[in-house]
Short mmCIF file of C-alpha atoms and ligand atoms in Angstrom, two decimals:
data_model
loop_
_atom_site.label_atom_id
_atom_site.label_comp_id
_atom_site.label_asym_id
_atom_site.label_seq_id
_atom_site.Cartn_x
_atom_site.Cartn_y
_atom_site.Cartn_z
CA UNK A 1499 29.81 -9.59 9.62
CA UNK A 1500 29.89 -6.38 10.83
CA UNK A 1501 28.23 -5.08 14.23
CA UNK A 1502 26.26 -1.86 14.52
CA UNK A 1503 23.76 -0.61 17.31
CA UNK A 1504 21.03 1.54 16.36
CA UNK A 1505 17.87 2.41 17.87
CA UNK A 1506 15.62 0.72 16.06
CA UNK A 1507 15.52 -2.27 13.58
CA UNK A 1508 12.54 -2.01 11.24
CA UNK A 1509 11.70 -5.43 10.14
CA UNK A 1510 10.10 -5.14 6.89
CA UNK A 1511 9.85 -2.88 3.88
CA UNK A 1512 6.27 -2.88 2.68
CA UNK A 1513 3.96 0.12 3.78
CA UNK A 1514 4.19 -0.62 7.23
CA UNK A 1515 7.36 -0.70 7.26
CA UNK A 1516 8.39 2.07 5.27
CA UNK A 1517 6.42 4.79 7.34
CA UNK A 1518 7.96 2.55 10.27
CA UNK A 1519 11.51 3.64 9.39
CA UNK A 1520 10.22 7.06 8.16
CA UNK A 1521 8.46 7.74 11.12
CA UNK A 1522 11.24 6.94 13.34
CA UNK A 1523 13.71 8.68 11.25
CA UNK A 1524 11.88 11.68 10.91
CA UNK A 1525 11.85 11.43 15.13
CA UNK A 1526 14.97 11.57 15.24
CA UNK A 1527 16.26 7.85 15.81
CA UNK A 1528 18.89 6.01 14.04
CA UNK A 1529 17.06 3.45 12.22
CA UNK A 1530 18.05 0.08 10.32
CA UNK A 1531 15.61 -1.93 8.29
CA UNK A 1532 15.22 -4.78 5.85
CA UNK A 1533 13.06 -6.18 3.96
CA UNK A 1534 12.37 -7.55 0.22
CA UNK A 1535 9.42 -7.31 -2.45
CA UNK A 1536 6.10 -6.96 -0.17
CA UNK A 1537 2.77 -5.48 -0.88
CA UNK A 1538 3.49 -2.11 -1.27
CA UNK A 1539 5.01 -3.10 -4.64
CA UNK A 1540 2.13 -4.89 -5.74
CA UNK A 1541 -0.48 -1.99 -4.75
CA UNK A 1542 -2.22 0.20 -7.06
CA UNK A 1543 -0.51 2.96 -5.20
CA UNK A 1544 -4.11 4.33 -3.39
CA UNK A 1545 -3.99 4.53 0.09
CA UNK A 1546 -6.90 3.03 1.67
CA UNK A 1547 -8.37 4.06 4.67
CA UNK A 1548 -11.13 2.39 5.81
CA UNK A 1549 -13.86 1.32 2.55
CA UNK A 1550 -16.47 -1.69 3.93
CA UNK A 1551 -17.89 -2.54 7.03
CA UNK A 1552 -19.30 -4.91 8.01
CA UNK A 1553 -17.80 -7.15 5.37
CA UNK A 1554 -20.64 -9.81 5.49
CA UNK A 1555 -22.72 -7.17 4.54
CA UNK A 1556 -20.91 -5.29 2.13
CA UNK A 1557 -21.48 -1.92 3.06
CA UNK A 1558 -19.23 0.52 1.56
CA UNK A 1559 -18.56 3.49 2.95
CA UNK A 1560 -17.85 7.31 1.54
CA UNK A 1561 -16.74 8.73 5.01
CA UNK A 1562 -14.04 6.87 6.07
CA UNK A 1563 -13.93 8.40 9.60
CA UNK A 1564 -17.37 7.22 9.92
CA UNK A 1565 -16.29 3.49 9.01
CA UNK A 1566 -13.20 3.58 11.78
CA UNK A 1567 -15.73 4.68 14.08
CA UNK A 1568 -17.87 2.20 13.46
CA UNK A 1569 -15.36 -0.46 12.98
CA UNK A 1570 -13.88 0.46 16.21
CA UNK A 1571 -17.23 0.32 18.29
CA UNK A 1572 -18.22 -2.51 16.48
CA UNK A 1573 -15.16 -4.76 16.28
CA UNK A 1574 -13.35 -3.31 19.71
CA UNK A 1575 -10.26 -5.26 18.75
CA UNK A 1576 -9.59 -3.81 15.64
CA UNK A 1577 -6.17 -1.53 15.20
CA UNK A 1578 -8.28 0.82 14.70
CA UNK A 1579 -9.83 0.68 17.72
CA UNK A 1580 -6.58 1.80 19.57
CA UNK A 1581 -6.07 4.95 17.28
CA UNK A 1582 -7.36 8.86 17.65
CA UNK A 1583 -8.00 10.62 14.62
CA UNK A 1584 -5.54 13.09 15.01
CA UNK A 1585 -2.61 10.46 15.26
CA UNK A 1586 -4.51 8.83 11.88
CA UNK A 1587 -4.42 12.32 10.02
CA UNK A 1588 -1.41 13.03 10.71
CA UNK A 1589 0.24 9.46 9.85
CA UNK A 1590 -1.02 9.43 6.50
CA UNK A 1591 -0.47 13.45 6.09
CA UNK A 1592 3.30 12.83 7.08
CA UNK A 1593 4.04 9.66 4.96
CA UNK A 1594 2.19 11.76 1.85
CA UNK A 1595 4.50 14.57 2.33
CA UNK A 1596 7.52 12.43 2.40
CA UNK A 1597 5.96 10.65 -1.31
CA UNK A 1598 5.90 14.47 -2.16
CA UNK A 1599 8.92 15.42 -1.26
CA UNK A 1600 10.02 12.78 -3.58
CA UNK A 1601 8.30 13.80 -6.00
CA UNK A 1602 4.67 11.49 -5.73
CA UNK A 1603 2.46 13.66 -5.19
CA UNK A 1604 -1.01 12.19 -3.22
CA UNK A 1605 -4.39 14.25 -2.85
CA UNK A 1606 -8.65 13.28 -2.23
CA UNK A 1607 -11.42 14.91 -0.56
CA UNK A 1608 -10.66 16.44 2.46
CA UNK A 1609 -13.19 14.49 4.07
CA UNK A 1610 -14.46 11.72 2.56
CA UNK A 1611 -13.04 8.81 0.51
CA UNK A 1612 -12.57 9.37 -3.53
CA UNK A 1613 -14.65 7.10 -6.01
CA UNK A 1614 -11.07 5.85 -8.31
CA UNK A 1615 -11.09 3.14 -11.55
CA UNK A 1616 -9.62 0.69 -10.97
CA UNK A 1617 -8.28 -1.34 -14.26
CA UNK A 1618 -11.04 -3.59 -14.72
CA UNK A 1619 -13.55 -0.38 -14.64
CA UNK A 1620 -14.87 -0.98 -11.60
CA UNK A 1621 -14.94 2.24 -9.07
CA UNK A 1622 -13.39 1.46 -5.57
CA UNK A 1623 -13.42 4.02 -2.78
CA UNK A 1624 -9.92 5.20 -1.18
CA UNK A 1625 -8.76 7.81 1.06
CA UNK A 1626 -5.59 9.09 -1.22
CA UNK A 1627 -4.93 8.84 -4.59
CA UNK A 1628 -1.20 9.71 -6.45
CA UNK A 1629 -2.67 13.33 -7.97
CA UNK A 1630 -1.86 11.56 -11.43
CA UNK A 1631 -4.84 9.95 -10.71
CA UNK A 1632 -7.12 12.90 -9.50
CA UNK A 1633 -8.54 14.34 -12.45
CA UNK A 1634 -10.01 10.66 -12.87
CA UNK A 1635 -12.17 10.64 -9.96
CA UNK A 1636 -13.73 14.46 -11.09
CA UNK A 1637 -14.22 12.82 -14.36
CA UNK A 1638 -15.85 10.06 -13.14
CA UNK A 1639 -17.47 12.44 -10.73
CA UNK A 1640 -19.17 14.47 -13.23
CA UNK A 1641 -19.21 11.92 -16.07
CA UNK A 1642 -17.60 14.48 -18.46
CA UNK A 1643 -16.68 13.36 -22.15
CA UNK A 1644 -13.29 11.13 -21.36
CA UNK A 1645 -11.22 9.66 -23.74
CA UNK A 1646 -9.33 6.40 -22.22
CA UNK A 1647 -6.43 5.23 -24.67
CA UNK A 1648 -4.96 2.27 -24.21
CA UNK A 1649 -2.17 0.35 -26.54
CA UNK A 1650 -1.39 -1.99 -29.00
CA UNK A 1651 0.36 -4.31 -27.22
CA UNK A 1652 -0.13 -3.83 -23.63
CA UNK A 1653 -1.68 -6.51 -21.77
CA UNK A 1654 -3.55 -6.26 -18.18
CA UNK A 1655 -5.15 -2.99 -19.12
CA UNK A 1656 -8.49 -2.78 -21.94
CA UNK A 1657 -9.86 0.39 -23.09
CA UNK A 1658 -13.15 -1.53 -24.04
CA UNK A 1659 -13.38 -3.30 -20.61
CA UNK A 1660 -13.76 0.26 -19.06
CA UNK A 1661 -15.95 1.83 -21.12
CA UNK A 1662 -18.30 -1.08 -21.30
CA UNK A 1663 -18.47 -1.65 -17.65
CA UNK A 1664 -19.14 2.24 -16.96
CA UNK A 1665 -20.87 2.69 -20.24
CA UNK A 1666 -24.47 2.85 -18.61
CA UNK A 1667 -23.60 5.12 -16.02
CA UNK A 1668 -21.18 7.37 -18.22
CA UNK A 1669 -22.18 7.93 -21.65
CA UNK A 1670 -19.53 9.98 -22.99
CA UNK A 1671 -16.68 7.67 -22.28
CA UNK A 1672 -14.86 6.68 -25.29
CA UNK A 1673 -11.48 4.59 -25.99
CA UNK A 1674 -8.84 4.52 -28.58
CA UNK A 1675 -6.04 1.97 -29.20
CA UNK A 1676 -3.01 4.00 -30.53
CA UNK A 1677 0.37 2.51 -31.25
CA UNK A 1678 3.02 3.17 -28.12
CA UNK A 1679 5.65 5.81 -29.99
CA UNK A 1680 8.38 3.54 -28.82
CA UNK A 1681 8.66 -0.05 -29.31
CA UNK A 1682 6.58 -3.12 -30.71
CA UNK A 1683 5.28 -6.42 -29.97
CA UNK A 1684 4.64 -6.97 -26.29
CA UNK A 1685 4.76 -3.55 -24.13
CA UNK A 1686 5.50 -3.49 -20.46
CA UNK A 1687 4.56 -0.38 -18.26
CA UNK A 1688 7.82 -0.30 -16.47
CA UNK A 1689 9.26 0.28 -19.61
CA UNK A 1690 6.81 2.84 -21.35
CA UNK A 1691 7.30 4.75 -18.24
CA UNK A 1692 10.77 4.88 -18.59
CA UNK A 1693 10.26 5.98 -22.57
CA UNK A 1694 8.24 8.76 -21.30
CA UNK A 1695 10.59 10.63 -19.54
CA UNK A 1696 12.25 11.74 -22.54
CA UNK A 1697 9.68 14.78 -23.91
CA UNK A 1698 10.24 13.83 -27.27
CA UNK A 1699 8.32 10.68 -26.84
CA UNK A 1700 5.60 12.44 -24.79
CA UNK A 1701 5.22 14.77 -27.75
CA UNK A 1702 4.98 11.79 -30.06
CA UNK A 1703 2.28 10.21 -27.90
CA UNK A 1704 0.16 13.13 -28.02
CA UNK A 1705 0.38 13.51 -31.75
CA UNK A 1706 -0.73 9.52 -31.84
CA UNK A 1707 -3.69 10.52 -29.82
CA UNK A 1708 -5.18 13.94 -31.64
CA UNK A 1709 -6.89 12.63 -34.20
CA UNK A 1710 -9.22 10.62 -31.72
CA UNK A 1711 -9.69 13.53 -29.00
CA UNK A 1712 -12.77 14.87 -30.44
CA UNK A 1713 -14.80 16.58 -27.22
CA UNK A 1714 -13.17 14.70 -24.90
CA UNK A 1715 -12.35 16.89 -21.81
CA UNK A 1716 -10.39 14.82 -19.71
CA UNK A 1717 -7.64 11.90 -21.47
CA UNK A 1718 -7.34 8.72 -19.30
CA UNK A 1719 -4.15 6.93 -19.81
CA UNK A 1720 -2.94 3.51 -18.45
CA UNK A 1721 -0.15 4.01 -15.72
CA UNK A 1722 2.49 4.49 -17.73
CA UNK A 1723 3.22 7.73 -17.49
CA UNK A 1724 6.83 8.45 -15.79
CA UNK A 1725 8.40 6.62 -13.25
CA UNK A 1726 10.15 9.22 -10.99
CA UNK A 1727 7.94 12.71 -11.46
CA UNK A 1728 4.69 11.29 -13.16
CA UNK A 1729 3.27 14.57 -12.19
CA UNK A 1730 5.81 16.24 -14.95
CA UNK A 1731 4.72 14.04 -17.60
CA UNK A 1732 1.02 14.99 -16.83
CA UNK A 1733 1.12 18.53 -16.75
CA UNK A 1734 3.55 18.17 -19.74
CA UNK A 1735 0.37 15.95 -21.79
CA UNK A 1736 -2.21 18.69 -20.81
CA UNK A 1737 -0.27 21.22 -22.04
CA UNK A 1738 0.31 19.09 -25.53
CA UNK A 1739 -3.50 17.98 -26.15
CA UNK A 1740 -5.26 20.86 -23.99
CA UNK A 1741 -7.51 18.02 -22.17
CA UNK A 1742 -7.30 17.56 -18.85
CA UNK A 1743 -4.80 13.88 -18.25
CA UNK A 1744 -5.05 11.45 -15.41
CA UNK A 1745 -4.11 7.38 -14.86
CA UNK A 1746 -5.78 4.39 -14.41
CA UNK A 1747 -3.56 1.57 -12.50
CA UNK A 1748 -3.10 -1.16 -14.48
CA UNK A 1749 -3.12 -4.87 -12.77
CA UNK A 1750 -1.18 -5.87 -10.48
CA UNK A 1751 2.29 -5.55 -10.51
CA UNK A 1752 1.60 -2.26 -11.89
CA UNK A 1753 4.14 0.76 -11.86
CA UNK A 1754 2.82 1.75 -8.90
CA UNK A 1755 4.77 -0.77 -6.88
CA UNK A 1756 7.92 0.73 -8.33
CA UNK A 1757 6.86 4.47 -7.72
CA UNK A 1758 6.54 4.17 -4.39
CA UNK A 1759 9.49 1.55 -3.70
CA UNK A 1760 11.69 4.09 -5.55
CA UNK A 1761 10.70 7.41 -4.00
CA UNK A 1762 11.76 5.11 -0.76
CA UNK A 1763 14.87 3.54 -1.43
CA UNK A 1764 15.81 7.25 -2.65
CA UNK A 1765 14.44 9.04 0.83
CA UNK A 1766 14.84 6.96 3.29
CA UNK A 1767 18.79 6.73 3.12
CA UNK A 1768 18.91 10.56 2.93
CA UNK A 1769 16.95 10.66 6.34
CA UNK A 1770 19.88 8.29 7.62
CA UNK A 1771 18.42 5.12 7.51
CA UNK A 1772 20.16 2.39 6.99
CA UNK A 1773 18.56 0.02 4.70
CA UNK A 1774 19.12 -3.30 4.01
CA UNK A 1775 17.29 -3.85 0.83
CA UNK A 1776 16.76 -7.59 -0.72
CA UNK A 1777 17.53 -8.37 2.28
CA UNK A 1778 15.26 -10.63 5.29
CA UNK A 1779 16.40 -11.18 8.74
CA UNK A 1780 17.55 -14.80 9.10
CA UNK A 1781 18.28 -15.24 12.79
CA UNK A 1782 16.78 -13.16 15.74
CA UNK A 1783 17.70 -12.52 19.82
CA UNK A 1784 17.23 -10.73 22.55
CA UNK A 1785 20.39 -9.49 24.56
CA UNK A 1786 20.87 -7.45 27.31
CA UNK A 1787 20.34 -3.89 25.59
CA UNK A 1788 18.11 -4.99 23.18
CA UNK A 1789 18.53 -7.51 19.96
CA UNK A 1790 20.94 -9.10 17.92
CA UNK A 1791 19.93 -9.64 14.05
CA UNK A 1792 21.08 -11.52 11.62
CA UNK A 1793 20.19 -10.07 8.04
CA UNK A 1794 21.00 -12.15 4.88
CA UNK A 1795 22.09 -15.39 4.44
CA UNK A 1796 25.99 -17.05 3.52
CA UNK A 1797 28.98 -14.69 2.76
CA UNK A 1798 26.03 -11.83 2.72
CA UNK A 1799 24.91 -11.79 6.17
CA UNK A 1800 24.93 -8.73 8.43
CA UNK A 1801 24.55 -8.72 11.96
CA UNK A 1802 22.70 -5.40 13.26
CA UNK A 1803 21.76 -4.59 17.18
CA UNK A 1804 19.00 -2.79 18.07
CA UNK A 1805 17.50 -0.74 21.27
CA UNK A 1806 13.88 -1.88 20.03
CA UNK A 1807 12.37 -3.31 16.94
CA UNK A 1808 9.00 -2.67 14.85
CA UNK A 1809 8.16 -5.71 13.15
CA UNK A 1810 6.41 -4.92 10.04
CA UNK A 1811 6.69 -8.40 8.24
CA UNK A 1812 2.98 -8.93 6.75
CA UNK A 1813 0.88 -11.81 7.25
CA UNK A 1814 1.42 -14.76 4.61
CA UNK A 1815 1.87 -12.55 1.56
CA UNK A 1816 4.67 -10.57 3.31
CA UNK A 1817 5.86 -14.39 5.22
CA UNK A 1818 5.26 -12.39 8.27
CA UNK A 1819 2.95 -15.22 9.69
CA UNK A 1820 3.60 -18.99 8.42
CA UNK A 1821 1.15 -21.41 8.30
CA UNK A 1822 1.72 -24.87 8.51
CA UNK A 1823 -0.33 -28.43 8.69
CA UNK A 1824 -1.53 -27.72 12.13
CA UNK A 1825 -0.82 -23.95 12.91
CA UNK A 1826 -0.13 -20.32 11.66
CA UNK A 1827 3.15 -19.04 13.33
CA UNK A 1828 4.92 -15.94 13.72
CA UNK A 1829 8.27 -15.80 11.44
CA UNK A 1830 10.80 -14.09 13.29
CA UNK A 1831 10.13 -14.16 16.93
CA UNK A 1832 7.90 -17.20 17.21
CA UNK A 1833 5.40 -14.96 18.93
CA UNK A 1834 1.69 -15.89 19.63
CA UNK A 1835 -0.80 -15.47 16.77
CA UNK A 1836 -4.44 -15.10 17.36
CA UNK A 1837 -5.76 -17.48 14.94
CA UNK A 1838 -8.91 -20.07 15.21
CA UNK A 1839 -8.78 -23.02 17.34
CA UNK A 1840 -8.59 -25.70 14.82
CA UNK A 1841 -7.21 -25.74 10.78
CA UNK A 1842 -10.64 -26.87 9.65
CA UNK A 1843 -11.60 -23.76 10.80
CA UNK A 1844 -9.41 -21.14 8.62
CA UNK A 1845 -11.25 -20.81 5.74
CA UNK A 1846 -14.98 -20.63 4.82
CA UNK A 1847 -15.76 -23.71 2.62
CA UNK A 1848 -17.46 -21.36 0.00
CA UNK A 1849 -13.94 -19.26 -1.24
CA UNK A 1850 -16.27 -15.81 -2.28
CA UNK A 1851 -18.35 -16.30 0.86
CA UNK A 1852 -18.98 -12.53 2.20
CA UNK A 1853 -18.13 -13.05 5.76
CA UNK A 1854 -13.63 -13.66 4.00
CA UNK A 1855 -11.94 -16.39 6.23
CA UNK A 1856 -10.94 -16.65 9.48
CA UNK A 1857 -7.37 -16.84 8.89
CA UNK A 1858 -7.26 -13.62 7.42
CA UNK A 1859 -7.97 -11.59 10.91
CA UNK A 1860 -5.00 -14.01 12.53
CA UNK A 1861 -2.03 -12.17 13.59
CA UNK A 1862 -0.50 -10.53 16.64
CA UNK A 1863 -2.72 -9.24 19.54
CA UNK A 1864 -1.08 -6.27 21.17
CA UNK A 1865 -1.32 -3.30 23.83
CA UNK A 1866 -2.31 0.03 23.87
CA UNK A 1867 1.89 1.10 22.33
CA UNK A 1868 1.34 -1.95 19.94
CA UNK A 1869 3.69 -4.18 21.64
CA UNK A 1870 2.84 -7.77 20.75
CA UNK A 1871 1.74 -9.53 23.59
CA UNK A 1872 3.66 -13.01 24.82
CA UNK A 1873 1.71 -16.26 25.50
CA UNK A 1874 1.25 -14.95 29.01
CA UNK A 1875 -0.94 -11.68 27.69
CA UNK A 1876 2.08 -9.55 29.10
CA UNK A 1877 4.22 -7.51 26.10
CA UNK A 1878 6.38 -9.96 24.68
CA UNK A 1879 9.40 -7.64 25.23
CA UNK A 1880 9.22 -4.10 26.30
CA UNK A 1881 10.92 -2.66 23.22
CA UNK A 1882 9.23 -5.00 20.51
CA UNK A 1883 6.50 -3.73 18.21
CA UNK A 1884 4.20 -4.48 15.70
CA UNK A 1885 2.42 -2.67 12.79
CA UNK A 1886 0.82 -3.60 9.57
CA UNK A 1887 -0.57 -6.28 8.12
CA UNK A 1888 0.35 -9.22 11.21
CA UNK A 1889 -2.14 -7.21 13.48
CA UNK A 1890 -4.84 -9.44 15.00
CA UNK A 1891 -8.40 -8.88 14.03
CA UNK A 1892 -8.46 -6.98 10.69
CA UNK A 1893 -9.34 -8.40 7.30
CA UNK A 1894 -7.20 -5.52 5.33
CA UNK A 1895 -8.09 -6.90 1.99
CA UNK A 1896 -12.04 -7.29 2.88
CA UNK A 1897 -12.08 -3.81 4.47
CA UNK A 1898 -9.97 -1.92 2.56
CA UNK A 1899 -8.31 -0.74 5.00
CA UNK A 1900 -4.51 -2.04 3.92
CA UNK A 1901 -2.25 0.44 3.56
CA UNK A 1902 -4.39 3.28 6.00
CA UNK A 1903 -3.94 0.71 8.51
CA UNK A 1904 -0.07 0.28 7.73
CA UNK A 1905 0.86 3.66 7.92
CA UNK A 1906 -1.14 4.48 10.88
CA UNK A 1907 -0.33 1.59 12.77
CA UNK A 1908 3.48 2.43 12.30
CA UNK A 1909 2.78 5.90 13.83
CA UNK A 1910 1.32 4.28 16.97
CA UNK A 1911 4.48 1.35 17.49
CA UNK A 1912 6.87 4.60 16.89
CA UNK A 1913 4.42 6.77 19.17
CA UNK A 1914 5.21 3.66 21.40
CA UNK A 1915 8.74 3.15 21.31
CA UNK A 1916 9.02 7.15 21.90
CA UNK A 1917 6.89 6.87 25.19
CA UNK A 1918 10.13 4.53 26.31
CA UNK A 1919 10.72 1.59 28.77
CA UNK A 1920 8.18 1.17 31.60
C1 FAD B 946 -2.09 -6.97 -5.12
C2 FAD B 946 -2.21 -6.01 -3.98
C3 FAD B 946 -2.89 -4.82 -4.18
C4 FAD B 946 -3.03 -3.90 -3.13
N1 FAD B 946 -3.68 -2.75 -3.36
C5 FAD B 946 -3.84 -1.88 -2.34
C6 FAD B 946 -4.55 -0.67 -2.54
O1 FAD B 946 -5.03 -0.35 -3.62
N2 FAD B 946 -4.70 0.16 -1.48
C7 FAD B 946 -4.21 -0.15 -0.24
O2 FAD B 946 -4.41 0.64 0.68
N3 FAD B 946 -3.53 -1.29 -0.03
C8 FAD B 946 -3.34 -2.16 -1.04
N4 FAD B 946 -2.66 -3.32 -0.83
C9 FAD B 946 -2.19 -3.63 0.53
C10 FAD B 946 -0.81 -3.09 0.86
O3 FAD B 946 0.05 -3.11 -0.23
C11 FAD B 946 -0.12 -3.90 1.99
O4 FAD B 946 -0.06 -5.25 1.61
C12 FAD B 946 -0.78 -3.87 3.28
O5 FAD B 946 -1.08 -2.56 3.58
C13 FAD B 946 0.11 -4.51 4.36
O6 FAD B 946 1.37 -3.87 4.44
P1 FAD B 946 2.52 -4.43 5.39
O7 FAD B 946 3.68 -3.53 5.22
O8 FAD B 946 2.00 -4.64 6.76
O9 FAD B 946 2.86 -5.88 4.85
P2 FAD B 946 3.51 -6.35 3.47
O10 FAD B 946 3.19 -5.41 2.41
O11 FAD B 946 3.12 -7.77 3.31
O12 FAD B 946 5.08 -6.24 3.70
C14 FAD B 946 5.79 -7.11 4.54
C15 FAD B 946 7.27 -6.81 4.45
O13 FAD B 946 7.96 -7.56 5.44
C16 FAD B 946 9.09 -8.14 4.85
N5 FAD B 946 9.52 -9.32 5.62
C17 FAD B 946 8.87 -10.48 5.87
N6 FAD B 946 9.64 -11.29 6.62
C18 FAD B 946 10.80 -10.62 6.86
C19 FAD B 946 11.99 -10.92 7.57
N7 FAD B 946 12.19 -12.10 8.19
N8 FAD B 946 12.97 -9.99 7.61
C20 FAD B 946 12.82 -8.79 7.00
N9 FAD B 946 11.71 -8.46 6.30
C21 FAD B 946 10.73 -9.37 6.23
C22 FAD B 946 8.67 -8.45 3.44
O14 FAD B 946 9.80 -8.67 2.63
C23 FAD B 946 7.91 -7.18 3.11
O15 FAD B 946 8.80 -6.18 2.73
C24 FAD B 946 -2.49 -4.23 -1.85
C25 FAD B 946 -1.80 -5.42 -1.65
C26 FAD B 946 -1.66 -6.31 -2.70
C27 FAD B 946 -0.92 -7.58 -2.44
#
């Protein structure tokens, strides 16, 4: 094992984490961080800021400001509820640069949330969308003629789902299954992206698509198109069939997982962060300056020390929070999680009843510099933090609020950790 002190250990690697280690990069502080498959790689790729409150009721919401407002007034525990809209704005602006800068770009309305298809044609609202995705929401928007091809082959995405679901709202939405101009049989997206790259193949697709464009304006593709600049292959479509091109995510795990995972395992070590990728911390300390950390198991582990640490592990999807016969636990620290009082109490008996389940608000209570508080409602160590998806009191998936709240909240534990030891 090897020893190493750096200023931070970011525990984690979904979107929390991510802007956790980009955040404290970017602020100048040498940064380690771990983590393996999480969320972020099973995400459409839109960033969701705030979309429904209250859940029970449904309500869905086209300001998303609005919604944190109201969230935050009416749920005074919420994340949210901790947060200034500045700090918000300029979270999300600063982890959409980065994507940028790596070449995925993001864009919406500058003030309210975009109406996007998602692959089963319904419409959910979201704050940011990858632009690959933009011209869908104006052509949803204005219900222009839209061609949506889709592929022999290619399971988790239908052309005739879409159209039928939006038919009565968009009559001049039309689909065409063309044959993929590389490979048969069974198609996968990761692949197709990676076909697509090449311009020849590009220029192939849009010759297997002419005959049906008729007077469509815009051309709605599947995500397949590019892995590392989809914006190239885009532009590079429009200019070959003259009709304005956008995406529509597949299901989940789409190519949007890889996107973003890619534009950060290529970033982040440029920034000089140390990542240790595939990799979950295994054994966990405090010491006199700080932590100890064991990542890895066997011959591969690593030990890594740490000033401070953001823990950014998820709740049970990232194993951030545990749950066993009698309890849900925390995974690395054994910290306290707000959770009901008894197991019979976790989950609603009906499983699509509107009001979610109790067990998805558990997680870690902390204070004002998102420091998770011990069992004696004091921080549970002045240089630990929290962000993400193991906050207390938010149902991410029911509020659509899940990556908005990762990023944001991972501007607040750096904003934290920057304010130093008190
Ligand atoms: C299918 C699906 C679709 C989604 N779609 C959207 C969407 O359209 N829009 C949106 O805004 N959000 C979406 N989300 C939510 C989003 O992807 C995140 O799940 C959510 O924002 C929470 O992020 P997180 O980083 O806090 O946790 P997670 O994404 O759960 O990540 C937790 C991370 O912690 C790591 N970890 C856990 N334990 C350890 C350990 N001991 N040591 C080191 N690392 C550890 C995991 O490996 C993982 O990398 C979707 C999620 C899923 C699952």
């Amino acid at each position: 094992m090897s020893g190493n002190t750096h200023d931070v250990m970011v525990i984690g690697a979904g979107f929390a984490g991510m802007a956790a280690a980009l955040f404290a990069a970017r602020a100048g502080l040498s940064v380690a961080q771990s983590g393996v498959t999480g969320g972020i790689d099973f995400s459409t790729g839109f960033i969701d800021l705030m979309g429904v409150h209250p859940v029970a009721e449904g309500i869905r919401w086209d300001d998303p400001w609005a919604a944190v407002e109201a969230v935050s007034k009416d749920c005074p525990k919420h994340p949210y509820a901790r947060m200034i809209r500045p700090d918000m704005e300029a979270a999300i602006g600063g982890f959409t640069d980065f994507l940028a800068s790596q070449g995925l770009d993001y864009t919406g309305h500058a003030d309210r949330n975009c109406r996007a298809l998602t692959p089963v044609g319904t419409v959910k609202r979201t704050w940011r969308v990858p632009r690959t995705a933009w011209k869908g929401v104006l052509a949803l928007e204005s219900a222009a003629p839209t061609l949506i091809v889709d592929f022999h082959g290619l399971k988790g995405f239908s052309g005739n789902q879409l159209v039928e679901m939006r038919k009565e709202t968009w009559p001049g939405l039309r689909t065409a299954r063309v044959t993929f101009p590389r490979g048969s049989g069974e198609l996968y997206p990761e692949h197709m992206a990676w076909a697509l790259a090449d311009p020849k193949y590009r220029e192939k697709l849009a010759e297997a698509v002419a005959p049906h464009l008729g007077d469509a304006e815009y051309l709605g593709f599947p995500a397949v198109l590019g892995l590392i600049d989809p914006g190239r292959v885009v532009d590079h479509l429009e200019e070959l069939t003259g009709r304005q091109v956008f995406e529509i995510p597949t299901i989940p795990p789409s190519i949007a997982g890889p996107r973003l995972r890619g534009a950060f395992d290529r970033g982040l070590p440029g920034l000089g962060v140390r990542t240790l990728s595939q990799a979950t911390v295994t054994e966990a300390e405090t010491v006199e300056d700080g932590f100890r950390f064991v990542v890895g198991r066997g011959g591969g582990r690593t030990e890594v020390r740490a000033k401070a640490a953001i823990l950014a592990t998820g709740r049970f999807f990232g194993k951030g929070l545990i749950a066993d016969r009698h309890a849900i636990r925390e995974a690395v620290f054994d910290l306290p999680v707000v959770q009901p009082k008894t197991r019979e109490q976790w989950h609603n008996k009906e499983f699509f009843h509107t009001d979610g389940h109790a067990a998805n608000a558990s997680g870690l209570e902390v204070d004002d510099r998102f420091r998770p508080l011990g069992r004696d409602g004091r921080p549970a160590h002045k240089r630990l933090f929290a962000a993400g998806a193991i906050l207390a009191h938010q149902d991410w998936m029911r509020m659509k609020c899940g990556a908005g709240l990762a990023i944001t909240s991972a501007w607040r534990a750096v904003q934290g950790l920057m304010q130093g030891v008190d």
